[in-house]
PDB file of C-alpha atoms in Angstrom:
ATOM      1  CA  GLN A 886      -7.745  15.986 -13.746  1.00  0.00           C
ATOM      2  CA  ALA A 887      -6.610  15.441 -17.451  1.00  0.00           C
ATOM      3  CA  HIS A 888      -4.282  17.615 -19.076  1.00  0.00           C
ATOM      4  CA  ARG A 889      -4.593  19.516 -21.687  1.00  0.00           C
ATOM      5  CA  ARG A 890      -2.659  20.962 -24.885  1.00  0.00           C
ATOM      6  CA  ILE A 891      -3.536  24.586 -26.416  1.00  0.00           C
ATOM      7  CA  PRO A 892      -4.682  23.607 -29.924  1.00  0.00           C
ATOM      8  CA  SER A 893      -3.110  24.487 -32.925  1.00  0.00           C
ATOM      9  CA  GLN A 894      -6.192  26.219 -34.611  1.00  0.00           C
ATOM     10  CA  ILE A 895      -6.245  28.995 -31.928  1.00  0.00           C
ATOM     11  CA  GLY A 896      -4.573  31.173 -34.549  1.00  0.00           C
ATOM     12  CA  SER A 897      -7.314  30.584 -36.957  1.00  0.00           C
ATOM     13  CA  ILE A 898     -10.343  32.145 -34.149  1.00  0.00           C
ATOM     14  CA  SER A 899     -11.736  35.489 -34.268  1.00  0.00           C
ATOM     15  CA  SER A 900      -9.084  37.982 -33.052  1.00  0.00           C
ATOM     16  CA  PRO A 901      -9.864  38.525 -29.393  1.00  0.00           C
ATOM     17  CA  ASN A 902      -8.251  41.206 -27.695  1.00  0.00           C
ATOM     18  CA  SER A 903      -7.490  38.966 -24.425  1.00  0.00           C
ATOM     19  CA  LEU A 904      -6.598  35.566 -23.978  1.00  0.00           C
ATOM     20  CA  SER A 905      -6.358  34.321 -20.093  1.00  0.00           C
ATOM     21  CA  ILE A 906      -5.495  30.382 -19.759  1.00  0.00           C
ATOM     22  CA  ASP A 907      -3.780  30.076 -16.615  1.00  0.00           C
ATOM     23  CA  SER A 908      -4.009  27.626 -14.031  1.00  0.00           C
ATOM     24  CA  ASN A 909      -5.834  25.497 -16.453  1.00  0.00           C
ATOM     25  CA  LEU A 910      -3.279  21.966 -16.368  1.00  0.00           C
ATOM     26  CA  LEU A 911      -1.880  23.269 -20.141  1.00  0.00           C
ATOM     27  CA  VAL A 912       0.899  21.043 -20.921  1.00  0.00           C
ATOM     28  CA  GLY A 913       3.235  21.003 -24.343  1.00  0.00           C
ATOM     29  CA  SER A 914       4.528  23.664 -25.882  1.00  0.00           C
ATOM     30  CA  ILE A 915       2.617  27.291 -27.243  1.00  0.00           C
ATOM     31  CA  PRO A 916       1.422  26.774 -31.206  1.00  0.00           C
ATOM     32  CA  GLU A 917       3.419  29.457 -33.675  1.00  0.00           C
ATOM     33  CA  SER A 918      -0.602  30.082 -34.665  1.00  0.00           C
ATOM     34  CA  LEU A 919      -0.921  31.606 -31.567  1.00  0.00           C
ATOM     35  CA  PHE A 920       1.282  34.020 -32.720  1.00  0.00           C
ATOM     36  CA  GLY A 921      -1.329  35.058 -35.288  1.00  0.00           C
ATOM     37  CA  LEU A 922      -3.900  36.345 -33.400  1.00  0.00           C
ATOM     38  CA  GLN A 923      -2.630  40.180 -34.784  1.00  0.00           C
ATOM     39  CA  LYS A 924      -5.534  42.228 -32.137  1.00  0.00           C
ATOM     40  CA  LEU A 925      -4.391  40.342 -29.223  1.00  0.00           C
ATOM     41  CA  TRP A 926      -3.058  42.767 -26.835  1.00  0.00           C
ATOM     42  CA  ASN A 927      -2.771  40.696 -23.413  1.00  0.00           C
ATOM     43  CA  LEU A 928      -1.757  36.948 -23.073  1.00  0.00           C
ATOM     44  CA  ASN A 929      -1.748  35.239 -19.607  1.00  0.00           C
ATOM     45  CA  LEU A 930      -0.717  31.535 -19.925  1.00  0.00           C
ATOM     46  CA  SER A 931       0.842  31.628 -16.087  1.00  0.00           C
ATOM     47  CA  ARG A 932       0.290  28.354 -13.742  1.00  0.00           C
ATOM     48  CA  ASN A 933       0.018  25.551 -16.124  1.00  0.00           C
ATOM     49  CA  GLY A 934       3.372  23.050 -17.213  1.00  0.00           C
ATOM     50  CA  LEU A 935       4.264  24.705 -20.393  1.00  0.00           C
ATOM     51  CA  SER A 936       7.762  23.399 -22.025  1.00  0.00           C
ATOM     52  CA  GLY A 937       9.842  24.311 -24.725  1.00  0.00           C
ATOM     53  CA  SER A 938      10.647  27.863 -25.760  1.00  0.00           C
ATOM     54  CA  LEU A 939       8.800  30.569 -27.917  1.00  0.00           C
ATOM     55  CA  PRO A 940       8.498  29.764 -31.369  1.00  0.00           C
ATOM     56  CA  PRO A 941      10.378  31.955 -33.864  1.00  0.00           C
ATOM     57  CA  GLY A 942       7.136  33.210 -35.194  1.00  0.00           C
ATOM     58  CA  ILE A 943       6.280  35.524 -32.635  1.00  0.00           C
ATOM     59  CA  ARG A 944       8.420  38.438 -34.145  1.00  0.00           C
ATOM     60  CA  HIS A 945       5.731  38.805 -36.808  1.00  0.00           C
ATOM     61  CA  GLY A 946       3.046  38.574 -34.773  1.00  0.00           C
ATOM     62  CA  LEU A 947       1.362  40.056 -31.755  1.00  0.00           C
ATOM     63  CA  PRO A 948       1.563  43.563 -32.695  1.00  0.00           C
ATOM     64  CA  SER A 949      -0.912  45.004 -30.427  1.00  0.00           C
ATOM     65  CA  LEU A 950       0.753  43.112 -27.100  1.00  0.00           C
ATOM     66  CA  VAL A 951       0.678  45.012 -24.128  1.00  0.00           C
ATOM     67  CA  SER A 952       0.904  42.349 -21.289  1.00  0.00           C
ATOM     68  CA  MET A 953       2.605  39.085 -21.385  1.00  0.00           C
ATOM     69  CA  ASP A 954       2.667  36.784 -18.361  1.00  0.00           C
ATOM     70  CA  LEU A 955       4.080  33.454 -18.978  1.00  0.00           C
ATOM     71  CA  SER A 956       5.192  32.208 -15.165  1.00  0.00           C
ATOM     72  CA  HIS A 957       5.313  29.344 -13.447  1.00  0.00           C
ATOM     73  CA  ASN A 958       5.893  27.117 -16.365  1.00  0.00           C
ATOM     74  CA  HIS A 959       8.880  24.814 -18.200  1.00  0.00           C
ATOM     75  CA  LEU A 960       9.713  26.724 -20.542  1.00  0.00           C
ATOM     76  CA  VAL A 961      13.392  26.863 -21.302  1.00  0.00           C
ATOM     77  CA  GLY A 962      15.497  28.741 -23.651  1.00  0.00           C
ATOM     78  CA  GLY A 963      18.162  31.981 -23.571  1.00  0.00           C
ATOM     79  CA  ILE A 964      16.744  35.028 -22.023  1.00  0.00           C
ATOM     80  CA  ASP A 965      18.814  36.804 -24.852  1.00  0.00           C
ATOM     81  CA  HIS A 966      17.072  34.899 -27.579  1.00  0.00           C
ATOM     82  CA  PHE A 967      13.931  34.986 -26.194  1.00  0.00           C
ATOM     83  CA  PHE A 968      13.970  39.199 -26.267  1.00  0.00           C
ATOM     84  CA  ARG A 969      15.719  39.368 -29.705  1.00  0.00           C
ATOM     85  CA  SER A 970      12.186  37.112 -30.833  1.00  0.00           C
ATOM     86  CA  ILE A 971       9.899  39.609 -29.307  1.00  0.00           C
ATOM     87  CA  SER A 972      12.318  42.281 -30.456  1.00  0.00           C
ATOM     88  CA  PRO A 973      11.190  44.358 -33.938  1.00  0.00           C
ATOM     89  CA  ALA A 974      13.528  45.147 -36.924  1.00  0.00           C
ATOM     90  CA  ARG A 975      16.549  46.816 -35.066  1.00  0.00           C
ATOM     91  CA  ARG A 976      17.268  50.390 -36.566  1.00  0.00           C
ATOM     92  CA  LEU A 977      20.487  50.349 -38.275  1.00  0.00           C
ATOM     93  CA  THR A 978      23.213  52.664 -36.960  1.00  0.00           C
ATOM     94  CA  LYS A 979      26.367  53.471 -38.588  1.00  0.00           C
ATOM     95  CA  ASN A 980      28.279  51.059 -36.065  1.00  0.00           C
ATOM     96  CA  ALA A 981      25.926  48.141 -37.354  1.00  0.00           C
ATOM     97  CA  SER A 982      28.404  45.522 -35.446  1.00  0.00           C
ATOM     98  CA  SER A 983      27.400  46.978 -32.204  1.00  0.00           C
ATOM     99  CA  ASP A 984      23.886  47.340 -32.404  1.00  0.00           C
ATOM    100  CA  MET A 985      23.424  43.900 -32.812  1.00  0.00           C
ATOM    101  CA  SER A 986      23.753  42.912 -29.659  1.00  0.00           C
ATOM    102  CA  VAL A 987      21.101  46.206 -28.892  1.00  0.00           C
ATOM    103  CA  ILE A 988      17.611  44.687 -27.808  1.00  0.00           C
ATOM    104  CA  PHE A 989      15.178  47.308 -29.046  1.00  0.00           C
ATOM    105  CA  LEU A 990      11.565  46.251 -27.335  1.00  0.00           C
ATOM    106  CA  PRO A 991       8.287  46.462 -29.036  1.00  0.00           C
ATOM    107  CA  ARG A 992       7.314  50.598 -27.718  1.00  0.00           C
ATOM    108  CA  GLN A 993       3.685  48.928 -26.427  1.00  0.00           C
ATOM    109  CA  LEU A 994       4.517  45.915 -23.915  1.00  0.00           C
ATOM    110  CA  GLN A 995       4.425  47.217 -20.485  1.00  0.00           C
ATOM    111  CA  HIS A 996       4.472  43.981 -18.652  1.00  0.00           C
ATOM    112  CA  LEU A 997       6.703  41.325 -19.060  1.00  0.00           C
ATOM    113  CA  ASP A 998       6.625  38.386 -16.358  1.00  0.00           C
ATOM    114  CA  LEU A 999       8.995  35.102 -17.124  1.00  0.00           C
ATOM    115  CA  SER A1000       9.442  34.271 -13.492  1.00  0.00           C
ATOM    116  CA  LYS A1001       9.634  30.597 -12.346  1.00  0.00           C
ATOM    117  CA  ASN A1002      10.655  28.700 -15.935  1.00  0.00           C
ATOM    118  CA  SER A1003      13.754  27.031 -16.771  1.00  0.00           C
ATOM    119  CA  ILE A1004      14.999  29.694 -18.856  1.00  0.00           C
ATOM    120  CA  THR A1005      18.793  30.324 -19.094  1.00  0.00           C
ATOM    121  CA  GLY A1006      21.392  32.944 -21.141  1.00  0.00           C
ATOM    122  CA  ALA A1007      22.167  36.158 -19.899  1.00  0.00           C
ATOM    123  CA  LEU A1008      19.955  39.523 -20.256  1.00  0.00           C
ATOM    124  CA  PRO A1009      20.826  41.273 -23.562  1.00  0.00           C
ATOM    125  CA  GLU A1010      21.576  45.220 -23.801  1.00  0.00           C
ATOM    126  CA  PHE A1011      18.471  47.398 -23.776  1.00  0.00           C
ATOM    127  CA  GLY A1012      17.953  49.844 -26.614  1.00  0.00           C
ATOM    128  CA  ALA A1013      16.110  53.183 -25.325  1.00  0.00           C
ATOM    129  CA  GLY A1014      12.320  53.947 -26.372  1.00  0.00           C
ATOM    130  CA  ALA A1015      10.566  51.136 -24.785  1.00  0.00           C
ATOM    131  CA  SER A1016       7.001  51.654 -22.325  1.00  0.00           C
ATOM    132  CA  LEU A1017       7.883  48.607 -20.283  1.00  0.00           C
ATOM    133  CA  ARG A1018       6.777  49.065 -16.751  1.00  0.00           C
ATOM    134  CA  TRP A1019       7.075  45.714 -15.048  1.00  0.00           C
ATOM    135  CA  LEU A1020       9.568  42.628 -15.876  1.00  0.00           C
ATOM    136  CA  ASP A1021       9.942  39.883 -13.859  1.00  0.00           C
ATOM    137  CA  VAL A1022      12.377  37.207 -14.439  1.00  0.00           C
ATOM    138  CA  SER A1023      12.718  36.133 -10.983  1.00  0.00           C
ATOM    139  CA  GLY A1024      13.173  32.214 -10.246  1.00  0.00           C
ATOM    140  CA  ASN A1025      15.027  30.808 -13.647  1.00  0.00           C
ATOM    141  CA  ALA A1026      18.567  30.015 -13.964  1.00  0.00           C
ATOM    142  CA  ILE A1027      19.707  33.342 -15.929  1.00  0.00           C
ATOM    143  CA  GLY A1028      23.695  34.352 -15.381  1.00  0.00           C
ATOM    144  CA  GLY A1029      25.607  36.524 -16.689  1.00  0.00           C
ATOM    145  CA  GLN A1030      25.675  40.225 -15.620  1.00  0.00           C
ATOM    146  CA  ILE A1031      22.959  42.756 -15.178  1.00  0.00           C
ATOM    147  CA  PRO A1032      23.548  44.877 -18.453  1.00  0.00           C
ATOM    148  CA  SER A1033      24.741  48.679 -17.624  1.00  0.00           C
ATOM    149  CA  SER A1034      22.019  49.820 -20.256  1.00  0.00           C
ATOM    150  CA  VAL A1035      19.118  48.727 -17.957  1.00  0.00           C
ATOM    151  CA  TRP A1036      19.275  52.657 -17.283  1.00  0.00           C
ATOM    152  CA  ARG A1037      17.290  52.800 -20.822  1.00  0.00           C
ATOM    153  CA  LEU A1038      13.795  51.103 -19.700  1.00  0.00           C
ATOM    154  CA  VAL A1039      13.169  54.365 -18.278  1.00  0.00           C
ATOM    155  CA  GLY A1040       9.389  53.293 -17.721  1.00  0.00           C
ATOM    156  CA  LEU A1041      10.293  50.681 -15.201  1.00  0.00           C
ATOM    157  CA  GLN A1042       8.252  50.466 -12.191  1.00  0.00           C
ATOM    158  CA  ARG A1043       9.078  46.631 -11.191  1.00  0.00           C
ATOM    159  CA  LEU A1044      12.715  44.923 -11.482  1.00  0.00           C
ATOM    160  CA  ASP A1045      12.571  41.035 -10.675  1.00  0.00           C
ATOM    161  CA  ILE A1046      15.784  39.735 -11.586  1.00  0.00           C
ATOM    162  CA  SER A1047      16.055  37.306  -7.513  1.00  0.00           C
ATOM    163  CA  ARG A1048      16.565  33.590  -7.746  1.00  0.00           C
ATOM    164  CA  ASN A1049      18.946  33.324 -10.844  1.00  0.00           C
ATOM    165  CA  LYS A1050      22.903  32.931 -11.542  1.00  0.00           C
ATOM    166  CA  ILE A1051      23.910  36.424 -12.247  1.00  0.00           C
ATOM    167  CA  ARG A1052      26.961  37.619 -11.200  1.00  0.00           C
ATOM    168  CA  GLY A1053      29.447  40.456 -11.165  1.00  0.00           C
ATOM    169  CA  THR A1054      28.632  43.970 -10.014  1.00  0.00           C
ATOM    170  CA  ILE A1055      25.761  46.300  -9.438  1.00  0.00           C
ATOM    171  CA  PRO A1056      25.993  48.688 -11.947  1.00  0.00           C
ATOM    172  CA  ALA A1057      25.559  52.687 -10.619  1.00  0.00           C
ATOM    173  CA  SER A1058      23.501  52.713 -13.872  1.00  0.00           C
ATOM    174  CA  VAL A1059      20.522  51.153 -12.142  1.00  0.00           C
ATOM    175  CA  ALA A1060      19.947  54.343 -10.243  1.00  0.00           C
ATOM    176  CA  SER A1061      18.998  56.507 -13.564  1.00  0.00           C
ATOM    177  CA  MET A1062      15.737  54.587 -13.302  1.00  0.00           C
ATOM    178  CA  ALA A1063      13.818  57.281 -12.084  1.00  0.00           C
ATOM    179  CA  SER A1064      10.443  55.261 -12.177  1.00  0.00           C
ATOM    180  CA  LEU A1065      11.567  52.629 -10.249  1.00  0.00           C
ATOM    181  CA  ARG A1066       9.406  51.431  -7.133  1.00  0.00           C
ATOM    182  CA  TRP A1067      10.092  47.770  -6.785  1.00  0.00           C
ATOM    183  CA  LEU A1068      13.915  46.370  -6.881  1.00  0.00           C
ATOM    184  CA  ASP A1069      14.383  42.628  -6.061  1.00  0.00           C
ATOM    185  CA  ILE A1070      18.274  41.423  -6.947  1.00  0.00           C
ATOM    186  CA  SER A1071      18.218  38.954  -4.541  1.00  0.00           C
ATOM    187  CA  GLY A1072      19.576  35.535  -4.272  1.00  0.00           C
ATOM    188  CA  ASN A1073      22.443  35.732  -7.025  1.00  0.00           C
ATOM    189  CA  ALA A1074      26.223  35.995  -6.759  1.00  0.00           C
ATOM    190  CA  LEU A1075      26.599  39.383  -7.109  1.00  0.00           C
ATOM    191  CA  VAL A1076      29.572  41.370  -5.676  1.00  0.00           C
ATOM    192  CA  GLY A1077      31.212  44.824  -4.578  1.00  0.00           C
ATOM    193  CA  ARG A1078      29.238  47.130  -3.189  1.00  0.00           C
ATOM    194  CA  ILE A1079      25.727  48.984  -3.215  1.00  0.00           C
ATOM    195  CA  PRO A1080      26.483  51.769  -5.340  1.00  0.00           C
ATOM    196  CA  ASP A1081      26.378  55.233  -3.842  1.00  0.00           C
ATOM    197  CA  SER A1082      24.409  56.488  -6.761  1.00  0.00           C
ATOM    198  CA  PHE A1083      21.146  54.570  -5.375  1.00  0.00           C
ATOM    199  CA  ALA A1084      20.397  57.184  -2.222  1.00  0.00           C
ATOM    200  CA  ARG A1085      18.829  59.166  -5.208  1.00  0.00           C
ATOM    201  CA  MET A1086      16.346  56.709  -6.089  1.00  0.00           C
ATOM    202  CA  ALA A1087      13.760  58.802  -4.985  1.00  0.00           C
ATOM    203  CA  ARG A1088      10.619  56.797  -5.983  1.00  0.00           C
ATOM    204  CA  LEU A1089      11.768  52.952  -4.751  1.00  0.00           C
ATOM    205  CA  ARG A1090       9.484  51.867  -1.758  1.00  0.00           C
ATOM    206  CA  HIS A1091      10.897  48.301  -1.683  1.00  0.00           C
ATOM    207  CA  ALA A1092      14.181  46.653  -2.780  1.00  0.00           C
ATOM    208  CA  SER A1093      15.846  43.147  -1.611  1.00  0.00           C
ATOM    209  CA  PHE A1094      19.622  42.588  -1.717  1.00  0.00           C
ATOM    210  CA  ARG A1095      20.133  39.500   0.318  1.00  0.00           C
ATOM    211  CA  GLY A1096      22.002  36.269  -0.686  1.00  0.00           C
ATOM    212  CA  ASN A1097      24.564  37.797  -2.644  1.00  0.00           C
ATOM    213  CA  LYS A1098      27.764  38.399  -2.059  1.00  0.00           C
ATOM    214  CA  LEU A1099      27.797  41.741  -0.999  1.00  0.00           C
ATOM    215  CA  CYS A1100      30.092  44.086   0.813  1.00  0.00           C
ATOM    216  CA  GLY A1101      30.172  47.982   2.263  1.00  0.00           C
ATOM    217  CA  LYS A1102      27.661  50.295   3.469  1.00  0.00           C
ATOM    218  CA  ILE A1103      24.491  50.677   2.616  1.00  0.00           C
ATOM    219  CA  PRO A1104      23.209  53.767   1.153  1.00  0.00           C
ATOM    220  CA  GLN A1105      22.254  55.821   4.122  1.00  0.00           C
ATOM    221  CA  ALA A1106      18.905  57.396   2.657  1.00  0.00           C
ATOM    222  CA  ARG A1107      15.360  55.966   2.116  1.00  0.00           C
ATOM    223  CA  PRO A1108      14.117  53.750   1.440  1.00  0.00           C
ATOM    224  CA  PHE A1109      17.414  51.870   1.834  1.00  0.00           C
ATOM    225  CA  ASN A1110      18.327  52.618   5.569  1.00  0.00           C
ATOM    226  CA  LEU A1111      14.743  52.003   6.670  1.00  0.00           C
ATOM    227  CA  LEU A1112      14.642  48.619   4.837  1.00  0.00           C
ATOM    228  CA  PRO A1113      13.965  45.258   7.408  1.00  0.00           C
ATOM    229  CA  ALA A1114      17.576  43.871   8.157  1.00  0.00           C
ATOM    230  CA  ALA A1115      16.179  40.699   6.155  1.00  0.00           C
ATOM    231  CA  ALA A1116      16.450  42.630   2.773  1.00  0.00           C
ATOM    232  CA  TYR A1117      20.369  42.955   3.461  1.00  0.00           C
ATOM    233  CA  ALA A1118      21.129  39.457   5.149  1.00  0.00           C
ATOM    234  CA  GLY A1119      22.997  36.511   3.462  1.00  0.00           C
ATOM    235  CA  ASN A1120      25.742  38.755   2.380  1.00  0.00           C
ATOM    236  CA  LEU A1121      29.908  39.374   2.770  1.00  0.00           C
ATOM    237  CA  CYS A1122      30.250  42.271   4.903  1.00  0.00           C
ATOM    238  CA  LEU A1123      27.707  44.870   4.666  1.00  0.00           C
ATOM    239  CA  CYS A1124      27.268  47.487   6.798  1.00  0.00           C
ATOM    240  CA  GLY A1125      25.418  50.503   8.215  1.00  0.00           C
ATOM    241  CA  LYS A1126      21.431  50.983   9.165  1.00  0.00           C
ATOM    242  CA  PRO A1127      19.613  49.030   9.123  1.00  0.00           C
ATOM    243  CA  LEU A1128      22.428  46.481  10.085  1.00  0.00           C
ATOM    244  CA  PRO A1129      25.315  47.113  12.775  1.00  0.00           C
ATOM    245  CA  PRO A1130      27.411  50.144  12.333  1.00  0.00           C
ATOM    246  CA  CYS A1131      30.224  49.846   9.580  1.00  0.00           C
ATOM    247  CA  ARG A1132      33.581  49.688  11.323  1.00  0.00           C
ATOM    248  CA  GLN A1133      36.268  52.474  11.630  1.00  0.00           C
ATOM    249  CA  ILE A1134      39.474  51.907   9.935  1.00  0.00           C
TER     250      ILE A1134
END
């Protein structure tokens, strides 16, 4: 089957609401003209062979975008630069120098899947007010640490940052994400403990911590003590249900 490219004239078609060209053997880069589709709320270019990074013009386009799926491609570039490219104009504060590093996501964006690409960089600090429900950046080469400000994504129901190169400790602030139902941070280089505050994550139904360098007692509350042992495999010294009891010193 022949490989195809997204035509550069795609931005001139009569404003569609949804554009799904997944699993179509597409190659090449994403043309900047695509971001002239002002009424587009759903963009799905997943499972192709697209390469390069997103054009810088995305900041000024796709004002109606609710869902973006670019997973299973060969996209490169820094994840922080990507978030900055989709961020609307940042609000000015008295402390402008610190605000420059904070990303405010578009209020209408609810679903963002960038999994299984070749994206690098580090997750940025997030500002408040986002409507994001689904964030999947798994299977990339993202480094840095989990930003403590991730709790500001208060509506997030699924967070998957697995199979990257993220290091440092797990911020206790993650426990403040009251809507979270799915959390996968497996396959990174995280150290320290699973915060005790996670015991209050009442809506969480799935979690995986496997393949890190975690140690200490697993929070003895649902769902953590009911998950399969495989969810904690490949760490340094986790203990407590569903793993063997912690040693008494």
